[in-house]
Structures are given as structure tokens and as C-alpha cells.
Short mmCIF file of C-alpha atoms and ligand atoms in Angstrom, two decimals:
data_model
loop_
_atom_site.label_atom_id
_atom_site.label_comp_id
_atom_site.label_asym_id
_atom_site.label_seq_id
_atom_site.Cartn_x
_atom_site.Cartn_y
_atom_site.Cartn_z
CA UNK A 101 61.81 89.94 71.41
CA UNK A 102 63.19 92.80 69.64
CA UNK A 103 66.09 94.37 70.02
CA UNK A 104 67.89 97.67 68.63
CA UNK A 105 69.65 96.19 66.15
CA UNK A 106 72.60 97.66 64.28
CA UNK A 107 73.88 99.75 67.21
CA UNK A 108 76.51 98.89 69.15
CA UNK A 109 76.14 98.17 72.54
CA UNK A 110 78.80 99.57 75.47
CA UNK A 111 79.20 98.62 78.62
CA UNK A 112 77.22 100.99 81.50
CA UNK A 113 80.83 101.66 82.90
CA UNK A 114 82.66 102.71 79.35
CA UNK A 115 79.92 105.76 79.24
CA UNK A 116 81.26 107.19 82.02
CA UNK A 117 84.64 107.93 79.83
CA UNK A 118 82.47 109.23 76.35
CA UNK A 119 82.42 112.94 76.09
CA UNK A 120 79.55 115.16 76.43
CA UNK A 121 76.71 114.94 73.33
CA UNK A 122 78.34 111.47 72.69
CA UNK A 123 75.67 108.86 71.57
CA UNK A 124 75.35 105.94 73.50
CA UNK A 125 73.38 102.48 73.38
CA UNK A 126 73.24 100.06 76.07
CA UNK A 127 71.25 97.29 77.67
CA UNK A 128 70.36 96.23 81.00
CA UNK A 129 67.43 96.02 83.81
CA UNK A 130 65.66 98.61 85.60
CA UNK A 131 67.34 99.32 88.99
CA UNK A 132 65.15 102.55 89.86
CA UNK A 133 61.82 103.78 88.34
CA UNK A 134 60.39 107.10 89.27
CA UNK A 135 58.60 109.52 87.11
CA UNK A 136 58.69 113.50 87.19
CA UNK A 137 56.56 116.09 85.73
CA UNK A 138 56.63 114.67 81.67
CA UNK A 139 59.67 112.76 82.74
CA UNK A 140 60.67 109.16 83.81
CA UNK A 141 64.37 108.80 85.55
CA UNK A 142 65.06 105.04 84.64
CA UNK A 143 68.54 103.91 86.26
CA UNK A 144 69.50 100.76 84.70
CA UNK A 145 72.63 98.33 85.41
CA UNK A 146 74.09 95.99 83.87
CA UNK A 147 77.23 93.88 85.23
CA UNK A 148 79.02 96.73 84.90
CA UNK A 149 77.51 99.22 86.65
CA UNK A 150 74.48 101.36 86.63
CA UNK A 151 73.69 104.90 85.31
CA UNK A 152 70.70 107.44 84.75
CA UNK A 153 68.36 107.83 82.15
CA UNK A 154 66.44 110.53 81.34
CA UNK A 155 63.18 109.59 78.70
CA UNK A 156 60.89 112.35 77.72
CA UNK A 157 57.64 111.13 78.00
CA UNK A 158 56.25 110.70 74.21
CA UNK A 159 53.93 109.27 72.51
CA UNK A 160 56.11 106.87 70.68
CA UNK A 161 57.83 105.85 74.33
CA UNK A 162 54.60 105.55 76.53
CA UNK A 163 53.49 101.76 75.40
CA UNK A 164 57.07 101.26 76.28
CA UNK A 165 57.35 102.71 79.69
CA UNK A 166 54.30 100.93 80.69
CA UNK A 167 55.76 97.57 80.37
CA UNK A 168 58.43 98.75 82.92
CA UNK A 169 58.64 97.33 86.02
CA UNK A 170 61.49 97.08 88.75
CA UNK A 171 63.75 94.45 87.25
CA UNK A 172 62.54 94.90 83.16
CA UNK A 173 65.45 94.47 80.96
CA UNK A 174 65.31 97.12 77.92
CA UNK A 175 67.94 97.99 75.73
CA UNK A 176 67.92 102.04 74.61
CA UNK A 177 69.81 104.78 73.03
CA UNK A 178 70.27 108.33 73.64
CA UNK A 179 73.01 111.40 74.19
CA UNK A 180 75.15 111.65 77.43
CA UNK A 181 74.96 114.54 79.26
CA UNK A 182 76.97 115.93 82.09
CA UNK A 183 74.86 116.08 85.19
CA UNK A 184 76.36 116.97 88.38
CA UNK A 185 73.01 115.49 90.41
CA UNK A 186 73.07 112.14 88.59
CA UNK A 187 75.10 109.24 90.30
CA UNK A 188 78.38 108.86 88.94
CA UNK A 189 77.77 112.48 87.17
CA UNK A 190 76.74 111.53 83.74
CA UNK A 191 73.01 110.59 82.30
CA UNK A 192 71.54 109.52 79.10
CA UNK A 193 68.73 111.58 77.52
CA UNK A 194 67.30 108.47 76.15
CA UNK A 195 66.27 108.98 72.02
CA UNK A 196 65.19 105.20 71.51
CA UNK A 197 64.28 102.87 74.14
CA UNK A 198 62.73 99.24 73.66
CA UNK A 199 61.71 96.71 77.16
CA UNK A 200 63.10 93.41 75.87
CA UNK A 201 61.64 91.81 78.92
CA UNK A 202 58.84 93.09 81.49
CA UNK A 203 58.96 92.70 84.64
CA UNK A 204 56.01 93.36 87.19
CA UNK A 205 56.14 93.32 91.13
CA UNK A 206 60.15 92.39 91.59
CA UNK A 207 59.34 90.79 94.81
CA UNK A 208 62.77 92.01 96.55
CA UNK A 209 61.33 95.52 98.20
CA UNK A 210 64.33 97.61 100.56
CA UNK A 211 62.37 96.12 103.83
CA UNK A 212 63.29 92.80 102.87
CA UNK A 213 64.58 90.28 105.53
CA UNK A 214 67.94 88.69 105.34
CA UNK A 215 65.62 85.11 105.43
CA UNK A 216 63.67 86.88 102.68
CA UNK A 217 66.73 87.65 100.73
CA UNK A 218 68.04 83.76 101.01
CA UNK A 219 64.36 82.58 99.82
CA UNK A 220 64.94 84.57 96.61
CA UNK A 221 68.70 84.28 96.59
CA UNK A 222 67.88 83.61 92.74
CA UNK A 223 67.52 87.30 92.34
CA UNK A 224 69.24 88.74 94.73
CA UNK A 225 71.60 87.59 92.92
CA UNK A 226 71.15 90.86 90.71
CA UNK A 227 71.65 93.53 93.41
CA UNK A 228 74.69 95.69 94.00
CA UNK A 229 76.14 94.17 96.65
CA UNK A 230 75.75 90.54 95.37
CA UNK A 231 77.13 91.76 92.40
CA UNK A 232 80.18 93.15 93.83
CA UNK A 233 80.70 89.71 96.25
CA UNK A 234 80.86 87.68 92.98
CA UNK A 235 83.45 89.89 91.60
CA UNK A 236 85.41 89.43 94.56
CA UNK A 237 85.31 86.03 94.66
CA UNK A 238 86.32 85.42 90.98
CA UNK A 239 89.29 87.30 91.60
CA UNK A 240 89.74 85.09 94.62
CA UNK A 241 89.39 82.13 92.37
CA UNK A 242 91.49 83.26 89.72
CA UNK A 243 94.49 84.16 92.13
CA UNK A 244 94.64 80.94 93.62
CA UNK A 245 95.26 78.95 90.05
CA UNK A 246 97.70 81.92 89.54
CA UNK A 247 99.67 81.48 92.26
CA UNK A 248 99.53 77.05 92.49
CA UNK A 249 100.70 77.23 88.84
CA UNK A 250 103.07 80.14 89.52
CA UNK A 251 105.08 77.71 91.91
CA UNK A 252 104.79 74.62 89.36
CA UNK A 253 101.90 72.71 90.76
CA UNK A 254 99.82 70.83 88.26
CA UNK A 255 95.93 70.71 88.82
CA UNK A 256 94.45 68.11 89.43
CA UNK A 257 90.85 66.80 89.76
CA UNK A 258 89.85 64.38 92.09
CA UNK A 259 86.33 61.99 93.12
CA UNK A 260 83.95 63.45 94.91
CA UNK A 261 82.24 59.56 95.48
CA UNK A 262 84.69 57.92 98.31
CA UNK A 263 84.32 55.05 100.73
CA UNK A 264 86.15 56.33 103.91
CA UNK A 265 86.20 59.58 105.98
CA UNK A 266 88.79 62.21 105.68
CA UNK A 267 88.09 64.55 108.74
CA UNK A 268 86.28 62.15 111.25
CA UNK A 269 82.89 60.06 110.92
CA UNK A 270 80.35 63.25 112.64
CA UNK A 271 80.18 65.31 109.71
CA UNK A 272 80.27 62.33 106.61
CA UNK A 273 77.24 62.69 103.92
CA UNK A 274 76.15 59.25 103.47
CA UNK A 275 74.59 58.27 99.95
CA UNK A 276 72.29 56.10 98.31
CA UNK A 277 74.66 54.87 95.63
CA UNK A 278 73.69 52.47 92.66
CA UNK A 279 73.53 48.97 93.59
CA UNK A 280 74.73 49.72 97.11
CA UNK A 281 77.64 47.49 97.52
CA UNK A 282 79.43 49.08 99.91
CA UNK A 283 78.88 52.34 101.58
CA UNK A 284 79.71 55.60 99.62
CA UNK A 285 79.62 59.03 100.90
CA UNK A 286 80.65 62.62 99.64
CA UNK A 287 84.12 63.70 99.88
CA UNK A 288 85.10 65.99 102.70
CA UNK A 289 88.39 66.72 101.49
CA UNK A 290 90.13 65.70 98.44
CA UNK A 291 93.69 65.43 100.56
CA UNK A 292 93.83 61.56 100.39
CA UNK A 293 93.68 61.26 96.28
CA UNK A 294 95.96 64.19 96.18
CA UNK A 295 98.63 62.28 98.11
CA UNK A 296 98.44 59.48 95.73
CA UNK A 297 98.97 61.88 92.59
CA UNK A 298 102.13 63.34 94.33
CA UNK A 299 103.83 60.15 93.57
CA UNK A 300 103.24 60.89 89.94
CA UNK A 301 103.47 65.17 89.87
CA UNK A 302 105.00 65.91 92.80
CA UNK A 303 102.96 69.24 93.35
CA UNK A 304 99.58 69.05 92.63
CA UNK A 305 96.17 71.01 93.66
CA UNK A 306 92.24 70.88 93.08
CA UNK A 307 90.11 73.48 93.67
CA UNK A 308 86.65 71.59 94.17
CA UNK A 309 83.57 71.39 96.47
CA UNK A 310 83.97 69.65 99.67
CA UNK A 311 80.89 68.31 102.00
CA UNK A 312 80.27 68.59 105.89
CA UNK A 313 77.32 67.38 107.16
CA UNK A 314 77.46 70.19 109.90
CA UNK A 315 75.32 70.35 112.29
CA UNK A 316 76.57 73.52 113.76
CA UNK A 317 74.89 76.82 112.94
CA UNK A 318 77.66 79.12 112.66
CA UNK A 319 78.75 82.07 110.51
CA UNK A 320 81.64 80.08 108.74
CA UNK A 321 79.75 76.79 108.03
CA UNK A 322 78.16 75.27 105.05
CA UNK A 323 77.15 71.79 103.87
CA UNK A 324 78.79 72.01 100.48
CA UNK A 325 82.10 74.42 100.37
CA UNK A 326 84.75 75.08 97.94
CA UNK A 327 88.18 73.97 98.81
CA UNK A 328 91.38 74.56 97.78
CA UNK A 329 94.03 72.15 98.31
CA UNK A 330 97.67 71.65 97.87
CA UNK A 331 99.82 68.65 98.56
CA UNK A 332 103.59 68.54 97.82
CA UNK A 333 106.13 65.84 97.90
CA UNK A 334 109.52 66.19 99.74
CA UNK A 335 108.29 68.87 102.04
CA UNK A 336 107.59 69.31 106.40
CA UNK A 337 104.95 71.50 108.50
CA UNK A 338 107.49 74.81 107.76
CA UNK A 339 108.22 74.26 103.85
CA UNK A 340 103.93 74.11 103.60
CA UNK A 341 103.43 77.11 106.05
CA UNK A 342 105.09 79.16 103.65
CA UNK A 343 103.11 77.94 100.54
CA UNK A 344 100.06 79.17 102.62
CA UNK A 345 101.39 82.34 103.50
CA UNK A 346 102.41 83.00 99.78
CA UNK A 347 99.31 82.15 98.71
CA UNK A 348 97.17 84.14 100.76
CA UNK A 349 99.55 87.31 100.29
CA UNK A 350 98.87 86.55 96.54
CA UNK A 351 95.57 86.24 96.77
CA UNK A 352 94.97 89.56 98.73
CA UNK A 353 97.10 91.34 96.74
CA UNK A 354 95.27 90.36 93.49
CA UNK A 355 91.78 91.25 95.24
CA UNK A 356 93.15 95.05 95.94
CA UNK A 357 94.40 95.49 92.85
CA UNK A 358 91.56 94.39 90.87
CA UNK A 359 88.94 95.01 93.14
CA UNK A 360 89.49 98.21 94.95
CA UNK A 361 85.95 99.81 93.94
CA UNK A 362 84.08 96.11 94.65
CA UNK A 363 85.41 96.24 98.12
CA UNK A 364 84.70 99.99 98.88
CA UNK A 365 81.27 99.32 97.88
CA UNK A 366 81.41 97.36 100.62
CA UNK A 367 82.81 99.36 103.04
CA UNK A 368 85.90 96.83 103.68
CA UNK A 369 88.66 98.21 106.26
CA UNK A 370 91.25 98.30 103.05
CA UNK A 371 94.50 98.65 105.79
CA UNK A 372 94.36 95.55 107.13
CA UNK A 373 94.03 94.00 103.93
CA UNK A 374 97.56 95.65 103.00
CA UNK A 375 98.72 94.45 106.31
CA UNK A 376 98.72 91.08 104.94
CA UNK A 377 102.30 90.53 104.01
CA UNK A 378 104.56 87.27 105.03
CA UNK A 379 105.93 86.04 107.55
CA UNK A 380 102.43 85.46 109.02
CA UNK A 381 102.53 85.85 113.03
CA UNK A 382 103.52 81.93 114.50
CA UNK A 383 101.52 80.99 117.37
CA UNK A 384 102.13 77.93 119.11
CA UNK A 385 98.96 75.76 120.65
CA UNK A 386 100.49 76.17 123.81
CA UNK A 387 100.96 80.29 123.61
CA UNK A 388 97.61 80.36 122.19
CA UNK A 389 96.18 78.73 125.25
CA UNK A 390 98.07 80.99 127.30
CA UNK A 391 97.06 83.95 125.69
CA UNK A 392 93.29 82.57 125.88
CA UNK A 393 93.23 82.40 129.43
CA UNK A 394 94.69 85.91 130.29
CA UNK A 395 91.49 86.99 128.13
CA UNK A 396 89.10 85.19 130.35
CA UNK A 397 88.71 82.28 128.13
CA UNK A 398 87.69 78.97 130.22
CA UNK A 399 89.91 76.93 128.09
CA UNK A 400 92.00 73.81 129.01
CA UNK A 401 95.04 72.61 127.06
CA UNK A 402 93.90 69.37 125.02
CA UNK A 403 90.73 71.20 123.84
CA UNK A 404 90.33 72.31 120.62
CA UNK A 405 89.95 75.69 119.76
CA UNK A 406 86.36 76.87 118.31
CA UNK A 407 85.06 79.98 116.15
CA UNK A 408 84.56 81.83 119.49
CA UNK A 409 88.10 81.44 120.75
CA UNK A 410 89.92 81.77 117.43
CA UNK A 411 87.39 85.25 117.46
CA UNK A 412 89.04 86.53 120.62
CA UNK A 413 92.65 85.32 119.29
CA UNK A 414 92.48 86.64 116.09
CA UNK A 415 91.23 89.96 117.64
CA UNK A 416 94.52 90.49 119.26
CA UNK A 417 96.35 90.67 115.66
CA UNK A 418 96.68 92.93 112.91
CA UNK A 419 97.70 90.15 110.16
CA UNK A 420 96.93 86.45 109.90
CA UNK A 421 98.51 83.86 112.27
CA UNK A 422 99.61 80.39 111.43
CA UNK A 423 98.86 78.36 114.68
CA UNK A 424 101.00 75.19 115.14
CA UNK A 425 101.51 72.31 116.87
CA UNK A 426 97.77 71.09 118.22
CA UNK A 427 97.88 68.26 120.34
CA UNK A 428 97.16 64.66 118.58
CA UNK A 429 93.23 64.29 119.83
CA UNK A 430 91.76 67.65 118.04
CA UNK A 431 93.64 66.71 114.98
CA UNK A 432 92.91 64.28 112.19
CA UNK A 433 94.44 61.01 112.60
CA UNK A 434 96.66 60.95 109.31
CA UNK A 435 98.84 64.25 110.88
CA UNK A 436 102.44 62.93 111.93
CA UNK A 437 103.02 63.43 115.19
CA UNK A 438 105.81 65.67 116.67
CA UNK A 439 108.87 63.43 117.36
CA UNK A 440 110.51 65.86 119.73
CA UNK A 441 107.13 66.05 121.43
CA UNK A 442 104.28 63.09 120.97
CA UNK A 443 101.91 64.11 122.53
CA UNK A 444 101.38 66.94 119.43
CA UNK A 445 100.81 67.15 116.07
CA UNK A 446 103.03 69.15 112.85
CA UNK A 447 99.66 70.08 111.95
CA UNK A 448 99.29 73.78 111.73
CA UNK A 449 96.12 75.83 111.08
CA UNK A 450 95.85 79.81 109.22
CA UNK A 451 93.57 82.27 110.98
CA UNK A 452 92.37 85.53 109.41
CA UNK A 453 92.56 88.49 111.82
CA UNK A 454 89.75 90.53 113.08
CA UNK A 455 87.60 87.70 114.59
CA UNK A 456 87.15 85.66 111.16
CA UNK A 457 89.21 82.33 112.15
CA UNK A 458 90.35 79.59 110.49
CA UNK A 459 90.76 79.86 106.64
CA UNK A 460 93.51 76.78 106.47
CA UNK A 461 94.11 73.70 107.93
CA UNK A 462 97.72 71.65 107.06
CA UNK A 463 100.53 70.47 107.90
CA UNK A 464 102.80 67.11 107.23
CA UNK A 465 101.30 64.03 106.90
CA UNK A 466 102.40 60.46 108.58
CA UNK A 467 105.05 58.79 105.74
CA UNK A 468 106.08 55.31 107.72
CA UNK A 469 103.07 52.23 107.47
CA UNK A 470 103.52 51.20 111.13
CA UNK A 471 103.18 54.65 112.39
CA UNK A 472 100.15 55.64 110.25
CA UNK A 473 98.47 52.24 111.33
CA UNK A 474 99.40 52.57 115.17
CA UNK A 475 97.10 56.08 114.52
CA UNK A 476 94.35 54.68 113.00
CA UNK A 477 93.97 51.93 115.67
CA UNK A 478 94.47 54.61 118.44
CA UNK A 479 91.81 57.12 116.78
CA UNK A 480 89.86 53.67 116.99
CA UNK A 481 89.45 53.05 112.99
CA UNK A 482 89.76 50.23 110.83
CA UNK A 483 93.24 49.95 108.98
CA UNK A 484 91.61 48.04 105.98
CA UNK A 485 89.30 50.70 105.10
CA UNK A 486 92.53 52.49 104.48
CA UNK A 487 93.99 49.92 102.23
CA UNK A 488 94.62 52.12 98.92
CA UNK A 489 95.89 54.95 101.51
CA UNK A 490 98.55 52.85 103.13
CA UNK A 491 99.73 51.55 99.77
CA UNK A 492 101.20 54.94 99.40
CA UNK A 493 103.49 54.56 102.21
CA UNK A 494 104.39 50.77 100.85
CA UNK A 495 105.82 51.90 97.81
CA UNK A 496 108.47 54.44 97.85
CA UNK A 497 106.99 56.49 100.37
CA UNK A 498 108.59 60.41 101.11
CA UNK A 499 108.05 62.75 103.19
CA UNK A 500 105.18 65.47 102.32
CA UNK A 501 102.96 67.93 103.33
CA UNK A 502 99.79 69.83 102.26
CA UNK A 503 96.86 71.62 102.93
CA UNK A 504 93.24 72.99 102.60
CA UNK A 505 91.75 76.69 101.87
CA UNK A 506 88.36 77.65 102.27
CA UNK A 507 87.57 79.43 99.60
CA UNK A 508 84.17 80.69 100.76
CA UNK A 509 85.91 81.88 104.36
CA UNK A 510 88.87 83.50 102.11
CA UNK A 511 85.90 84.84 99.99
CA UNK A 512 83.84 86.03 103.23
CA UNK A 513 87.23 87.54 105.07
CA UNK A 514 88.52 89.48 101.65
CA UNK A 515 85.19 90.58 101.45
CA UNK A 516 84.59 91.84 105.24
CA UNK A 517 81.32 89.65 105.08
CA UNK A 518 78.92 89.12 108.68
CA UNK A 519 78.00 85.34 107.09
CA UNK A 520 79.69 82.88 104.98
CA UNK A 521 76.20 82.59 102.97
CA UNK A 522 76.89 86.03 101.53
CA UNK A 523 80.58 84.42 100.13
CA UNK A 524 78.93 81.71 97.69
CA UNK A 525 75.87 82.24 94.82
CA UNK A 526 73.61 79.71 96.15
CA UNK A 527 74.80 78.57 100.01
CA UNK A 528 73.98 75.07 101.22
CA UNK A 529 73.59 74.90 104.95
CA UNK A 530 71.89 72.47 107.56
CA UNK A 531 69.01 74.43 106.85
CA UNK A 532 69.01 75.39 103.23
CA UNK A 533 69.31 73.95 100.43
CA UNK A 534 66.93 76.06 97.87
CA UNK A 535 67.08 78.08 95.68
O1 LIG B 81 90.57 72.00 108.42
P1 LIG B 81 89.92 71.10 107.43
O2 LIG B 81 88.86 70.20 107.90
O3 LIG B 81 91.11 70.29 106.74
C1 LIG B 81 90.96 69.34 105.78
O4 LIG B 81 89.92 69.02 105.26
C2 LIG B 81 92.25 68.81 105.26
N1 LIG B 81 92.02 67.45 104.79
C3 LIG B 81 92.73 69.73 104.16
C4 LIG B 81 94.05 69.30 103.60
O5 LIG B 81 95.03 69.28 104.33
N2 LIG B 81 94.11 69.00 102.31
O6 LIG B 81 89.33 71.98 106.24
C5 LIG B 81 90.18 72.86 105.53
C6 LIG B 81 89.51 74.22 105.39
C7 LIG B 81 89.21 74.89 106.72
O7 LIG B 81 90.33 75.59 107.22
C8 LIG B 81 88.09 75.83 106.33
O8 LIG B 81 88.60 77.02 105.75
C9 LIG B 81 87.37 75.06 105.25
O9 LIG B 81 88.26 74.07 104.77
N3 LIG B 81 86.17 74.42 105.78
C10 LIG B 81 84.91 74.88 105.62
N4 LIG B 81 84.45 75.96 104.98
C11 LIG B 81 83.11 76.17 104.98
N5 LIG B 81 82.24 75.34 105.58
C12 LIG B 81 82.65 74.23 106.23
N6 LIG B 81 81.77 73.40 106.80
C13 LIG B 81 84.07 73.96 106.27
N7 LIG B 81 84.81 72.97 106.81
C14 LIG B 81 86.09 73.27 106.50
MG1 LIG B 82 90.42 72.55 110.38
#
């Protein structure tokens, strides 16, 4: 491969700022190809952007050009030039131009299906709107450590390997571990190990994949997610809430100041992301029912709420809502229960607005042994394969709380995505798991 050496390569986006009759070198891949009269029009991006080209079809270039292809990465030279048709309103008359790599036949044509587009996620990868997604979500990424070490939590990494479920039996992955002593399956939540490091940090979080083997085919769900968690010692259901809402006004904020243009490109209603400001609305379980049924939702208290009612909730709000106070059955078993009111939980859930749903599940966890074993014999589990677990409330047990983000469904909501799969490079689903 050769390249142009001893010039200076610039980013597509700094040749927007050079003057006119500036010389500028850059290097990228082919994102248009048409040729006019003695004239090809080469637009080429790189992660910055894209701009026009504008190569004069000589003899020195032709060998060149013919090795072009949608997709050829080239590296070239030439003078900028104001040009009012051009995108973005500059072009470079190209001088020197060499194709670093050819590319023939880019399979991704504009006709292509959204299946399509999955099969060949690999390169899709490369497209505008991919391009922009992935910018979003490392600002996403980035604000969350931010804010967690902001507010003096330490981060913390935690097994993906355990030996007991987190969030209920129906969605474990179970694995074919070496020597198969006992059974192992892939963490759903990291929540457990991060209440045993509280006794050491006090505020700790992870930011790590989680698994759900889930079998529902929704928008929101994948196999293999990235989750954000937070647990904190000496802390209830309210003290957590407004971690969450802190976090997520953080988060936001970061995404709008760094990524105005990304989410223009993608046509994002930008108001009610500056909507999102704390206090977040409180719904209670009960209210939420309510409000359900004078919608024309068939929905009885004791049920749990799904991605088609939080849609028609969430619809009825401009800014996120922290819903509280779910009754013990649609909550997991190690949630303390209310002791003003049994019968429900201080566990309390986040929901984006406009139809997108749950982003966080929290709330305070069960401190006392005897209560946390009365649960797991009521939810109908065995207490000793929650021997480590309990330990923690044997030896100087406290109160605490924490929670868990979705990072893709914070990714997917920032974003104003249709699908989840759109939020993460390569999505794992029931039904996918290539590229
Ligand atoms: O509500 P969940 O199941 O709560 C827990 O796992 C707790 N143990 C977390 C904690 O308190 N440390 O999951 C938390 C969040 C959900 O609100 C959702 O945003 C996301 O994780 N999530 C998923 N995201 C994508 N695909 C899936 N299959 C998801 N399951 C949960
Ligand atoms: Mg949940």
C-alpha cells in the first residue's frame, strides 16, 4: 500500500474552516461515485464527516479512478474551493489522489432491507447514520463515569460467571463450564457482587454487559446488554431516586451539548430532550393503574406493567417518570418490602417519555437475614444458593439501595431510535447473533 507520504493529513471536518485556495490532504472511503463530462465527483468520509471532490480526469489519475469502487479508501490532495452546490459548501479540486484500498460491488445498495442491513451490520457500520448512533452513545458512556465519579463512587468490576439468578430463573443463560461441578450461568445483573463491595467502598458502580435469555421479540430487548449499575450504602428508595434522576439529567445534558449535529442528523425532537430536568414526575403503582384504565387499558392491580402499557403511560408525559411502589409478586425477591404497606415493594422503576419505557429499575434492598430468607422461601427459592448473599446481612449489615441503567435503551431514547438494535454495534437478540 502506498500512501502520500510527507503531507499532513486533516480531518474531513477541519476543511470546512481552511480558507479558499488552501491546500488540503485527507484520507477516507468513497461515499458517492459519479462521473461528469471529463470529471469524477468523489465524496469521501471519514469519521469526521464527508466532503466533495472534484478530480479532472487525467492521464496520470485514470489507473487510479478505475480501482474505485463504493467503499475504496484513497487518500488525496488538492485546493479547496468555495462551492455553493457542494454539501456543506466547500470541495476539493483534487491535485494528487492515490486508492489505498479497492473496493468493488459494496454490497449495501439504498434499497436495502433493515434484515439486509443487520446481515451486514459489519459495514453498515460505516454509514452516516451508524456513524452518528456511535457518537451518541460514547457520549452516553462517557457521561455516566462522569457523573458516578462526580458523586464519589468508585468503579468497580464484577464476574460475569455466577451460580444463582439475579432477576428470576425464565431468562438465565445456562453454560457449559469446565469440569461442570456445579451449574454456572451468565450474569444478569451485577447488583449482588456490588452489594458485597459496598461494605468495603461504600459507593460503587460497573458499567458491564448483562445477559437475558429473552424470549420476547420486542423493540427494547436483547440477549447481551450493557448495564449500568450503582449501589450505595446508608441510603432508601428516595436517596437512590435522586441518584437516577441526576444521572440521567447529566447524561442528557452531556449528549446536547456534545452532540447537537449527531442528533439532528437524526432528526431527534431536541425539546423534549431539554425537558429533562429533575424532579422527575413520581407515579405511584397504584396512580399508574388508575391512569391505565381511564385509557382503556385492561389492566388489573397485581399485574405488572409491560412495554405496551408503560408506551401509553409514558405518552401522557413530557419528562421521565420514576414509578414506585410495585407490589411484591412483579418484583425481584431481594426488594424490601414496604413496612407501612406489605403487600408492596420500595422498588421503583425510571421510564423515558414518549412511549420508550423503562430505562431503570431500583430501589432499596432487604438488610435483616430473617426477612430476606422469609422472601426467598415465599418467591419459592432455595436460601443456600444464597449463602455468600446472606453473609452480607450477617456481618454488619446497613441499610442500602441501588440500581440498574440500560445503557442501550438510554442509548436508543437519547437517540430517538424505532429499535434497540440500532443503539449497540453488533446487537445480540433471540434471533441474532452474527455478524
Ligand atoms: O430492571 P432490571 O431487570 O433490574 C436489574 O437487573 C437490577 N438487578 C438492577 C440493579 O438494581 N442493580 O434491569 C435494569 C435495566 C432495565 O431497566 C433496562 O433498562 C435494562 O436493564 N434491561 C435491558 N436492556 C436491554 N435488553 C434487555 N433484555 C434488558 N433487560 C433489562
Ligand atoms: Mg425492570
Amino acid at each position: 500500500m502506498v500512501l502520500i507520504e510527507s503531507e499532513k493529513y486533516i480531518p474531513i471536518k477541519e476543511v470546512f474552516r481552511l480558507e479558499e485556495g488552501s491546500k488540503a490532504s485527507i484520507r477516507g472511503w468513497v461515499y458517492r461515485y459519479r462521473e461528469f463530462g471529463d470529471k469524477a465527483f468523489i465524496i469521501v468520509r471519514d469519521s469526521s464527516g464527508i466532503i466533495q471532490t472534484v478530480v479532472e480526469k487525467k492521464s496520470d489519475i485514470i489507473p487510479e479512478l478505475e480501482k474505485i469502487g463504493i467503499e475504496a479508501s484513497l487518500t488525496l490532495s488538492g485546493i479547496v474551493r468555495e462551492d455553493k452546490r457542494a454539501p456543506g459548501g466547500k470541495e476539493i479540486r483534487v491535485e494528487a489522489l492515490k486508492v489505498v484500498g479497492p473496493s468493488h460491488k459494496f454490497p449495501i445498495t439504498k434499497d436495502a432491507s433493515p434484515e439486509f442491513l443487520l446481515d451486514v451490520r459489519h459495514l453498515w457500520l460505516r454509514s452516516r447514520r451508524m456513524n452518528a448512533i456511535l457518537k451518541i452513545r460514547d457520549t452516553v458512556f462517557k457521561a455516566v463515569h462522569e457523573y458516578f465519579r462526580s458523586q464519589g463512587y468508585y468503579e468497580v468490576h464484577c464476574p460475569m460467571f455466577i451460580t444463582a439468578a439475579v432477576e428470576g430463573g425464565a431468562t438465565l443463560f445456562e453454560l457449559d463450564y469446565v469440569g461442570k461441578k456445579r451449574k454456572v450461568y451468565l450474569t444478569q445483573s451485577s447488583q449482588f457482587y456490588l452489594e458485597a463491595l459496598i461494605f468495603s467502598l461504600e459507593k460503587v458502580y460497573t458499567i458491564a454487559p448483562s445477559f437475558r435469555a429473552e424470549k420476547s421479540r420486542t423493540r427494547r430487548h436483547l440477549t447481551e446488554f450493557w448495564h449500568a449499575e450503582a449501589e450505595a450504602a446508608w441510603t432508601d428508595m428516595n436517596d437512590i431516586i435522586k441518584v437516577e434522576e441526576g444521572l440521567v439529567t447529566y447524561v442528557v445534558k452531556k449528549a446536547l451539548e456534545e452532540r447537537l449535529e449527531e442528533l439532528e442528523f437524526l432528526k431527534r425532537n431536541i425539546e423534549m430532550l431539554e425537558n429533562v430536568k429533575p424532579p422527575f414526575y413520581r407515579i405511584s403503582y397504584d396512580e399508574a393503574i388508575e391512569i391505565l384504565k381511564r385509557k382503556g387499558v385492561n389492566v388489573k392491580w397485581g399485574e405488572d406493567l409491560g412495554a405496551d402499557e408503560e408506551r401509553v403511560l409514558t405518552m401522557q408525559f413530557d419528562k421521565p417518570i420514576v414509578l414506585y411502589g410495585f407490589p411484591e409478586e412483579v418484583k425481584a425477591f431481594y426488594h424490601k418490602n414496604d413496612p407501612q404497606r406489605p403487600e408492596v415493594t420500595l422498588a421503583e422503576d425510571v421510564l423515558a417519555p414518549e412511549g420508550y419505557g423503562e430505562i431503570i429499575g431500583g430501589g432499596e434492598r432487604i438488610s435483616d437475614e430473617q426477612e430476606l430468607v422469609n422472601k426467598i422461601l415465599r418467591f419459592g427459592l432455595r436460601p443456600e444458593d444464597y449463602e455468600w448473599y446472606l453473609d452480607l446481612r450477617r456481618y454488619g449489615s446497613v441499610p442500602h439501595s441501588g440500581f440498574g441503567l440500560g445503557m442501550d435503551r438510554l442509548v436508543m431514547w437519547i437517540a430517538g431510535l424505532p429499535h434497540i438494535v440500532e443503539a449497540i454495534p453488533f446487537p445480540r437478540t433471540v434471533r441474532r447473533v452474527y455478524p
